[in-house]
CSV table of C-alpha atoms in Angstrom, one decimal:
chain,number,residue,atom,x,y,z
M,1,UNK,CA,0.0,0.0,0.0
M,2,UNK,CA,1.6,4.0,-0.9
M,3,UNK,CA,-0.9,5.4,1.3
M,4,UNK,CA,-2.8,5.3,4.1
M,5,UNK,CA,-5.1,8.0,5.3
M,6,UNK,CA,-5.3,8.2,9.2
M,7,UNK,CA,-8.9,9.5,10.6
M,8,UNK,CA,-9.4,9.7,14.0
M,9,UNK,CA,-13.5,10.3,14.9
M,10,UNK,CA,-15.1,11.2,18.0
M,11,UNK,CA,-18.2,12.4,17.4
M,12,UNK,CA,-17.9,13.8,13.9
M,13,UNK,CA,-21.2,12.9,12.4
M,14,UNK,CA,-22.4,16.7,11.8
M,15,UNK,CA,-18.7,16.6,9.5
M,16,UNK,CA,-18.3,13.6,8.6
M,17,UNK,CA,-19.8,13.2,5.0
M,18,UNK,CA,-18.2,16.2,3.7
M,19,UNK,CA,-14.7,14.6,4.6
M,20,UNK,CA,-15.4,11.2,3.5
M,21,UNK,CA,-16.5,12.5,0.3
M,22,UNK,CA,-13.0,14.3,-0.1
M,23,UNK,CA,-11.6,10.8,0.4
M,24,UNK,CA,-13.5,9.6,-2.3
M,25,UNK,CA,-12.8,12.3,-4.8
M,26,UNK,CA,-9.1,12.0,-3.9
M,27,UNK,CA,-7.4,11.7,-8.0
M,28,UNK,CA,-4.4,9.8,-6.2
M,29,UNK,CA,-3.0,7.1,-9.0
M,30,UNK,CA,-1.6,5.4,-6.8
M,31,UNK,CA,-2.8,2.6,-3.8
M,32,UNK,CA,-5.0,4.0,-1.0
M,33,UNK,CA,-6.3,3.3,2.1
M,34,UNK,CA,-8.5,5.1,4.8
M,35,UNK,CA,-7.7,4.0,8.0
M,36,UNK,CA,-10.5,4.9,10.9
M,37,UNK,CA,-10.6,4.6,14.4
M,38,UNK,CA,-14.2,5.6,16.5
M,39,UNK,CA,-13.1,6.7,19.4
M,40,UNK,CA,-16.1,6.1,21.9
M,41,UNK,CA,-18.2,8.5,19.4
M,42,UNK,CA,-21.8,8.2,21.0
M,43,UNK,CA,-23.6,10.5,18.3
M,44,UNK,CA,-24.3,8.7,14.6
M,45,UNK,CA,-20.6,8.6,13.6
M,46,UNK,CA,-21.0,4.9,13.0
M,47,UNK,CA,-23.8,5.1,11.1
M,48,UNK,CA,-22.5,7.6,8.5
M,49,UNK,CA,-19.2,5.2,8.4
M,50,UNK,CA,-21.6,2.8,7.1
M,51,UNK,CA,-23.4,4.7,4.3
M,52,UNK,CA,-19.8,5.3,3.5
M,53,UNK,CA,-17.5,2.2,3.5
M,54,UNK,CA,-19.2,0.6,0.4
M,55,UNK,CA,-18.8,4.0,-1.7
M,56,UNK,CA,-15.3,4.0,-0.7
M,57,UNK,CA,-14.6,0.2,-1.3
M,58,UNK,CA,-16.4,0.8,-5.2
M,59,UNK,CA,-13.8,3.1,-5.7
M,60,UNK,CA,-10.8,0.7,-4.9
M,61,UNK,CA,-10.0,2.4,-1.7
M,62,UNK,CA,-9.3,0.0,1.2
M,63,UNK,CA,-11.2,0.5,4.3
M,64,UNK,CA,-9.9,-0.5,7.8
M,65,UNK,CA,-12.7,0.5,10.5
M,66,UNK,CA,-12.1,-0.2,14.3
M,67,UNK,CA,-14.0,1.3,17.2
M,68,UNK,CA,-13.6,0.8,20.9
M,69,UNK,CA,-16.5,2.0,23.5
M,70,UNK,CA,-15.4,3.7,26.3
M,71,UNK,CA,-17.1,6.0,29.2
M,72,UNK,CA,-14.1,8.4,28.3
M,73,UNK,CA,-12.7,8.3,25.2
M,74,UNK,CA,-8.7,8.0,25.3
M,75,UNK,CA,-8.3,11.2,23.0
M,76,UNK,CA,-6.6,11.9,19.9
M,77,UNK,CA,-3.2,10.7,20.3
M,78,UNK,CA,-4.4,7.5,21.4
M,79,UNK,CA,-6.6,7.7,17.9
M,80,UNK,CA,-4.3,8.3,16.0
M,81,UNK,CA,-1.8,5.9,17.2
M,82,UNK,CA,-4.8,3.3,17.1
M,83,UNK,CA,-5.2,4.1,13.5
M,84,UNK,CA,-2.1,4.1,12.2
M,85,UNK,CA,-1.1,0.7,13.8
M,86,UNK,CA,-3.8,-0.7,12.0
M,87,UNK,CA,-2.6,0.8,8.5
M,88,UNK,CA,-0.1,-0.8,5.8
M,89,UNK,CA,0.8,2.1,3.9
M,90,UNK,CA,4.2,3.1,3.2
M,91,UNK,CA,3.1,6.8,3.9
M,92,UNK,CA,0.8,8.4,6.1
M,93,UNK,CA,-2.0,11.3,5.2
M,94,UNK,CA,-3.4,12.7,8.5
M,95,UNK,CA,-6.9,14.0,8.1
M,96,UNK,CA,-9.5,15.0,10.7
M,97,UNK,CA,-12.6,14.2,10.5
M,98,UNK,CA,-13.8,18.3,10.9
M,99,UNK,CA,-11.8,18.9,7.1
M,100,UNK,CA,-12.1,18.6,3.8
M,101,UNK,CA,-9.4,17.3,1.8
M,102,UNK,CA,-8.7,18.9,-1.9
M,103,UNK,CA,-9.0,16.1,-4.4
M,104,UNK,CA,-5.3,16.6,-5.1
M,105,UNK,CA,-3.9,16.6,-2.0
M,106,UNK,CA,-2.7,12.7,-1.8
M,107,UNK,CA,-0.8,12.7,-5.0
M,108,UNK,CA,0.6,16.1,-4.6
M,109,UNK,CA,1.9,15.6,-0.9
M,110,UNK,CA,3.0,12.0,-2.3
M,111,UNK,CA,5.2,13.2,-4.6
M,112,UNK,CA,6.8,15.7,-2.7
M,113,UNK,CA,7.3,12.8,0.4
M,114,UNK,CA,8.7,10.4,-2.0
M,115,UNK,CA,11.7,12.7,-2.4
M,116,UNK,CA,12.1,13.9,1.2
M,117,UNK,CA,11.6,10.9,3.1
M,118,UNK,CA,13.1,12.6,6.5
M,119,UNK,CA,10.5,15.7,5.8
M,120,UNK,CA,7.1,16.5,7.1
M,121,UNK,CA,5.4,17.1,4.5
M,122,UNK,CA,2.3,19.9,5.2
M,123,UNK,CA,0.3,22.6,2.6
M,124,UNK,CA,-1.3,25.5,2.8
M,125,UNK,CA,-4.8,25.7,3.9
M,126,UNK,CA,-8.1,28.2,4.0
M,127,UNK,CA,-10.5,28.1,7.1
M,128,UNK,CA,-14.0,28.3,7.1
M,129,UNK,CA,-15.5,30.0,7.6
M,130,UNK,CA,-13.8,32.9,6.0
M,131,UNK,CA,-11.9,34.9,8.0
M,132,UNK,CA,-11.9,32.6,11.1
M,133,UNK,CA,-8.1,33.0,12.4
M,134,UNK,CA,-6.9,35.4,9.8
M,135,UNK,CA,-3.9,36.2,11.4
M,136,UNK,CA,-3.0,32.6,12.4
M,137,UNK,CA,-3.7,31.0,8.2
M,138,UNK,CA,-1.5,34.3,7.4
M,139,UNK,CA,1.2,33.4,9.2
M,140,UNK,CA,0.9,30.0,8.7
M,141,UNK,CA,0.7,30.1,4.6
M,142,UNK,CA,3.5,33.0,4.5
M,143,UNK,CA,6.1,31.4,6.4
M,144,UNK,CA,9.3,31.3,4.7
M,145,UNK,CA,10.9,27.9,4.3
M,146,UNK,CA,13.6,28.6,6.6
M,147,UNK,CA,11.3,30.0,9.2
M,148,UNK,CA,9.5,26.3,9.1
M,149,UNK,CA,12.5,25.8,11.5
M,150,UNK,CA,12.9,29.2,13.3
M,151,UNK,CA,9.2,30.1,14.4
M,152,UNK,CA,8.7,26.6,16.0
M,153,UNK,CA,8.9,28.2,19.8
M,154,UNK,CA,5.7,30.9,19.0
M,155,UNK,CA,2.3,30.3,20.7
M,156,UNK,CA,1.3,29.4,17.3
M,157,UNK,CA,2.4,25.5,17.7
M,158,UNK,CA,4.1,23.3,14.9
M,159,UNK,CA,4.9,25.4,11.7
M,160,UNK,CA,2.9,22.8,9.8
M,161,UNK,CA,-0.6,22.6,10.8
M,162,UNK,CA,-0.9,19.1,11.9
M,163,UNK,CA,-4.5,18.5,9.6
M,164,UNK,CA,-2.2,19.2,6.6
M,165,UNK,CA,0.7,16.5,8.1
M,166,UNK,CA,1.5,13.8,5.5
M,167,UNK,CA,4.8,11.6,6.2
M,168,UNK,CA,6.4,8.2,6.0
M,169,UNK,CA,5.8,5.4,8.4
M,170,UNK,CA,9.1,5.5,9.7
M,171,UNK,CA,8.9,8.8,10.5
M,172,UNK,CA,6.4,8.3,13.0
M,173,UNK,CA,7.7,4.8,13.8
M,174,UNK,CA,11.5,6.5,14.8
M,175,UNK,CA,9.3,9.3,16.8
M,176,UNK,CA,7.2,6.3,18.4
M,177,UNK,CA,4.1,7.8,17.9
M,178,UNK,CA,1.9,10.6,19.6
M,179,UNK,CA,1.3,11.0,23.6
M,180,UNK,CA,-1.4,9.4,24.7
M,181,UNK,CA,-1.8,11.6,28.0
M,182,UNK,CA,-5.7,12.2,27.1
M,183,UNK,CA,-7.4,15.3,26.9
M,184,UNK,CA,-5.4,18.8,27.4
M,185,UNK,CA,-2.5,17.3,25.9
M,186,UNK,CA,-1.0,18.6,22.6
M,187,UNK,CA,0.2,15.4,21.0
M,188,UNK,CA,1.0,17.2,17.3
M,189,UNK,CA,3.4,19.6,19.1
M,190,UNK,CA,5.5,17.0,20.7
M,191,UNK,CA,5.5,14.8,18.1
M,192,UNK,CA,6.8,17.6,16.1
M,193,UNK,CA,9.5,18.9,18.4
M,194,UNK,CA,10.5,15.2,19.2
M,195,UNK,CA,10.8,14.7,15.5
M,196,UNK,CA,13.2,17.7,14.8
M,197,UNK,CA,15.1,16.4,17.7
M,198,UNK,CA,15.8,13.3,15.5
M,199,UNK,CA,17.1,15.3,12.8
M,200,UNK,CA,13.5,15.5,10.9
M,201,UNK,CA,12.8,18.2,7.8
M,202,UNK,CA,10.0,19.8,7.7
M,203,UNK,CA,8.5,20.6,4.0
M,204,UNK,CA,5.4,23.1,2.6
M,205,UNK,CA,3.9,22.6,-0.2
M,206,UNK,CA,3.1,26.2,-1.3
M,207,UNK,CA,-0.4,25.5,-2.5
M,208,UNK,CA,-3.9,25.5,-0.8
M,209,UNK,CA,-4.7,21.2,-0.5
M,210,UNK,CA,-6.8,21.6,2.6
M,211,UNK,CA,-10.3,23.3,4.3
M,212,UNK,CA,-9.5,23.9,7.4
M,213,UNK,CA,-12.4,24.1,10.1
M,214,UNK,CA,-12.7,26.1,12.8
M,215,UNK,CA,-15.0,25.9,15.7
M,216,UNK,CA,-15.2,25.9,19.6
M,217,UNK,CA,-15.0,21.7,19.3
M,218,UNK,CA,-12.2,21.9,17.9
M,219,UNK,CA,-9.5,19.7,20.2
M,220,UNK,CA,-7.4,22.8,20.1
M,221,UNK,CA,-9.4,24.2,22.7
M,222,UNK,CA,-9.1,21.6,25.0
M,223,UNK,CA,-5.3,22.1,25.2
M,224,UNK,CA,-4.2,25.2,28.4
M,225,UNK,CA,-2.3,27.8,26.9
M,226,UNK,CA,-0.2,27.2,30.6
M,227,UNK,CA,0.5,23.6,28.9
M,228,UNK,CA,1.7,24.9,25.5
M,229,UNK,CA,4.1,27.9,27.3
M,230,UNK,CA,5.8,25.3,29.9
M,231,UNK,CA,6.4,23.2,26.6
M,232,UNK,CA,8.0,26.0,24.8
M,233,UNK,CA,9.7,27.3,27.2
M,234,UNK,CA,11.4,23.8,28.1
M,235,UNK,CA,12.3,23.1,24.1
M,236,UNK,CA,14.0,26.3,24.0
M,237,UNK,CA,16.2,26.0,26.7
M,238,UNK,CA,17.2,23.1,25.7
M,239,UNK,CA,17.8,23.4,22.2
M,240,UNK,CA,18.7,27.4,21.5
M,241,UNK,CA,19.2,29.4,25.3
M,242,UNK,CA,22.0,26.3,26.2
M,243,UNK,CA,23.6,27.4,23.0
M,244,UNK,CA,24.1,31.5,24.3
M,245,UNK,CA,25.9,32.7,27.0
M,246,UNK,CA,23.6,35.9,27.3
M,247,UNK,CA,20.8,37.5,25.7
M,248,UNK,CA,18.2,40.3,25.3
M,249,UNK,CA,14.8,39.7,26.6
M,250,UNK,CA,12.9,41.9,23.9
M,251,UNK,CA,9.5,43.3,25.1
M,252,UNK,CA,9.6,44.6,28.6
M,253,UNK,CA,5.6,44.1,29.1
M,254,UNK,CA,3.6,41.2,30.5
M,255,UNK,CA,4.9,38.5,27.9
M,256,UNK,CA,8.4,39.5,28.4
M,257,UNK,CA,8.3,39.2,31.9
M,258,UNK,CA,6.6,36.1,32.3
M,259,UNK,CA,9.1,34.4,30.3
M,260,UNK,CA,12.3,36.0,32.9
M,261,UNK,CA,10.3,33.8,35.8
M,262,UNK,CA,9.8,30.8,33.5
M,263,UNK,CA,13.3,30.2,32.5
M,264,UNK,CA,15.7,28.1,35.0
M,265,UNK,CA,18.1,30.0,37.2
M,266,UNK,CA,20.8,29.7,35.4
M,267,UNK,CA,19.1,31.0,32.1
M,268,UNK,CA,17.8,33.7,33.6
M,269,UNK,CA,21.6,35.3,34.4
M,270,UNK,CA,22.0,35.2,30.7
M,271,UNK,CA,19.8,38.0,30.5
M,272,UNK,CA,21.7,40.9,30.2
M,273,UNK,CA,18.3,43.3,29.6
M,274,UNK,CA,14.9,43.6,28.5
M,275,UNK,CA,14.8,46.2,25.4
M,276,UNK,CA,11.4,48.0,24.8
M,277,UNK,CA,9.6,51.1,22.7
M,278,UNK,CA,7.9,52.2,25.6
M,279,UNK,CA,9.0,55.4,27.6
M,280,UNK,CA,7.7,54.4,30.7
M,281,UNK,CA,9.1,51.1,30.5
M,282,UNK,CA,12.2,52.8,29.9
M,283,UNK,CA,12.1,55.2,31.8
M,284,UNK,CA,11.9,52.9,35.0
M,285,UNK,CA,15.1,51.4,33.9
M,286,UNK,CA,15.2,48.7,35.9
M,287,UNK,CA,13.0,45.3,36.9
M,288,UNK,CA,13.0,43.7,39.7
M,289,UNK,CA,12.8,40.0,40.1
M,290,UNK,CA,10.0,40.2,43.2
M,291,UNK,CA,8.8,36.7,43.3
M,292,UNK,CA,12.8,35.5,43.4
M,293,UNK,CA,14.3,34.0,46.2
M,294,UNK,CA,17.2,35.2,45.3
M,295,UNK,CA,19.2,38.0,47.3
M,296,UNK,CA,19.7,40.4,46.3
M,297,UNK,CA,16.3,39.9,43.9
M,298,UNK,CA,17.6,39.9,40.3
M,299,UNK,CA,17.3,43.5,39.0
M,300,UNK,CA,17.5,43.8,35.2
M,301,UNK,CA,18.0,46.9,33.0
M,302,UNK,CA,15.5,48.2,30.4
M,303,UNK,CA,16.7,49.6,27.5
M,304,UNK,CA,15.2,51.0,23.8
M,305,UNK,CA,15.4,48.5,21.8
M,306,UNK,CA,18.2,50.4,19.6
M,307,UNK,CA,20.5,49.8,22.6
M,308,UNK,CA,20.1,46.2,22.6
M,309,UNK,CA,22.6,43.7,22.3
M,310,UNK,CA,21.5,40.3,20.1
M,311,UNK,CA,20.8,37.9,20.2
M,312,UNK,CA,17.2,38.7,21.3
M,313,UNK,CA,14.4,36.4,22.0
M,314,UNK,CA,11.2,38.3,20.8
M,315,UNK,CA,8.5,38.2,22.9
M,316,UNK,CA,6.0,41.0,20.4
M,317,UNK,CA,3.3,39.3,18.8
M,318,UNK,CA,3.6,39.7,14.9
M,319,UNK,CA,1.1,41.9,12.9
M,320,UNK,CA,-0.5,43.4,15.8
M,321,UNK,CA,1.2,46.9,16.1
M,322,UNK,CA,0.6,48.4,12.5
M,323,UNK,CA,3.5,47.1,11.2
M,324,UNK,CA,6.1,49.9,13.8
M,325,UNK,CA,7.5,46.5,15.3
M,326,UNK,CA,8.3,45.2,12.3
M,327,UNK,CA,10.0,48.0,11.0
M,328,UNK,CA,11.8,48.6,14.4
M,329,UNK,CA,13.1,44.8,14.1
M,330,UNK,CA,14.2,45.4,9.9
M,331,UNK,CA,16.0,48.1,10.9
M,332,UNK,CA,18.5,46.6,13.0
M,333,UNK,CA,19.6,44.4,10.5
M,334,UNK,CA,19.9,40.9,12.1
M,335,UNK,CA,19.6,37.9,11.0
M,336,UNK,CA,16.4,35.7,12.1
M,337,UNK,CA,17.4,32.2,13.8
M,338,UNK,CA,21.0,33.4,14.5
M,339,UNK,CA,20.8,36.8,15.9
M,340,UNK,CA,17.1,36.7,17.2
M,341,UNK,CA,14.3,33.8,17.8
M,342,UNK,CA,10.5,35.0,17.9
M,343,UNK,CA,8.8,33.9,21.0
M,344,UNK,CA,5.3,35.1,21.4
């Protein structure tokens, strides 16, 4: 088998045929299957799974269909896992069960995976409805190949958008799968980070393949935005702050601050300021470590940004300051994943 599409369903039956039905359009010349695990649905899932299997089956498509019953359903990791260990193809195609696949999508993310095997192979996408997240599918979409790497540590989780995730088995057999913590956990985000800690690629395909859904069932919602931060904050450490022997906090505000207290001791005497825009901030020159039980409490300068000394570790959201930010960043000239790292 080339491929094997991996759906994970629990309670998708207000969804559920107008995803199918992109399976079923799929113009993929190669061999497919459609791997679906029900996790405990209790709404009509099932039923429109079995309206569905014979149309798919018509159309050569292989169908493996498991479901397990549960009073709590093991979550989406667990799902997926379930479904992919039931699956023979030589790739994988992950698809929820809330989105609509373009008929395309297989053969074109096929082709691309055949020649980067090591890669994670994602797309583009539009959300519906329109305008849902526009600032999220912008950033998403526009992200420069190189910043597929750099803009990994933003609150904006894995640079590919796990619905658009397509990948070899022994990708996800050398990760060894997603977490199966349950609920609140954020499986695609450390199955991402694990696999660029193996030495992973990670590969867009610049073209819209994918309708992505948005609304309030989403499992994103489910995840604590405490959960993501600590997760960040951990992966960078690790893998860029154990790297520098000091840095520049920039953004002496809320988010800049919270991430001072976050890092580890030793981290946080790496930071040799916090630069800002704002004249207050500046003004003040100084913070003070309160909650430390440090003495003295750590006191660190606040400088304009123009004073700062890289490498930086930017805590400003993107596209929400009329573009001054931006500019205020361009103009120093520097160099994004060497001389700066965007965490926001």
């Amino acid at each position: 088998m080339d491929v094997s599409i991996i759906l994970p369903i629990h309670n998708a039956e207000k969804w559920l045929n107008d995803c199918l039905k992109s399976v079923a359009d799929q113009t993929f010349t190669g061999k497919m299957e459609l791997s679906i695990f029900n996790d405990s649905s209790t709404d009509s899932s099932d039923e429109v799974l079995e309206t569905w299997i014979p149309k798919l089956k018509a159309l050569n498509i292989k169908v493996v269909y498991r479901k397990q019953q549960h009073s709590n359903p093991k979550g989406v990791g667990y799902a997926k896992n379930q479904a992919v260990d039931q699956s023979t193809g030589k790739f994988l195609c992950f698809l929820d069960a809330d989105d609509i696949m373009h008929c395309n999508r297989v053969q074109k993310q096929y082709d691309v995976a055949v020649q980067k095997p090591n890669s994670i192979v994602g797309c583009k996408f539009n959300r519906v409805p329109e305008g849902s997240t526009e600032r999220y599918t912008q950033w998403a979409n526009n992200l420069k190949p190189f910043q597929l790497y750099t803009q990994i540590y933003t609150s904006n989780g894995p640079t590919i958008i796990m619905p658009t995730w397509f990948c070899s088995r022994a990708i996800f057999n050398e990760v060894g799968g997603f977490s199966e913590a349950g609920k609140g956990t954020p499986e695609d985000l450390l199955f991402f980070f694990s696999h660029l800690r193996n030495g992973g690629g990670v590969h867009r395909i610049d073209e819209d393949l994918l309708t992505y859904r948005y609304h309030l069932q989403a499992t994103t919602f489910s995840v604590s935005e405490h959960t993501i931060w600590n997760i960040r904050v951990r992966e960078f450490e690790d893998h860029i702050l154990a790297k520098w022997q000091n840095f520049t906090i920039w953004n002496a505000g809320k988010q800049g601050r919270k991430l001072f207290r976050s890092l580890t001791s030793a981290n946080r005497l790496k930071v040799t300021a916090f630069c800002d825009v704002d004249i207050k901030k500046i003004t003040k020159g100084i913070y003070i470590h309160e909650e430390s039980k440090e003495i003295p409490k750590p006191r660190i300068p606040i400088i304009h940004f123009t004073e700062g000394k890289p490498p930086f570790i930017i805590c400003v959201k993107l596209g929400m300051t009329g573009g001054s930010f931006e500019s205020n960043l361009t103009s120093l000239h520097l160099t994004e994943g060497v001389d700066y790292y965007h965490f926001n």
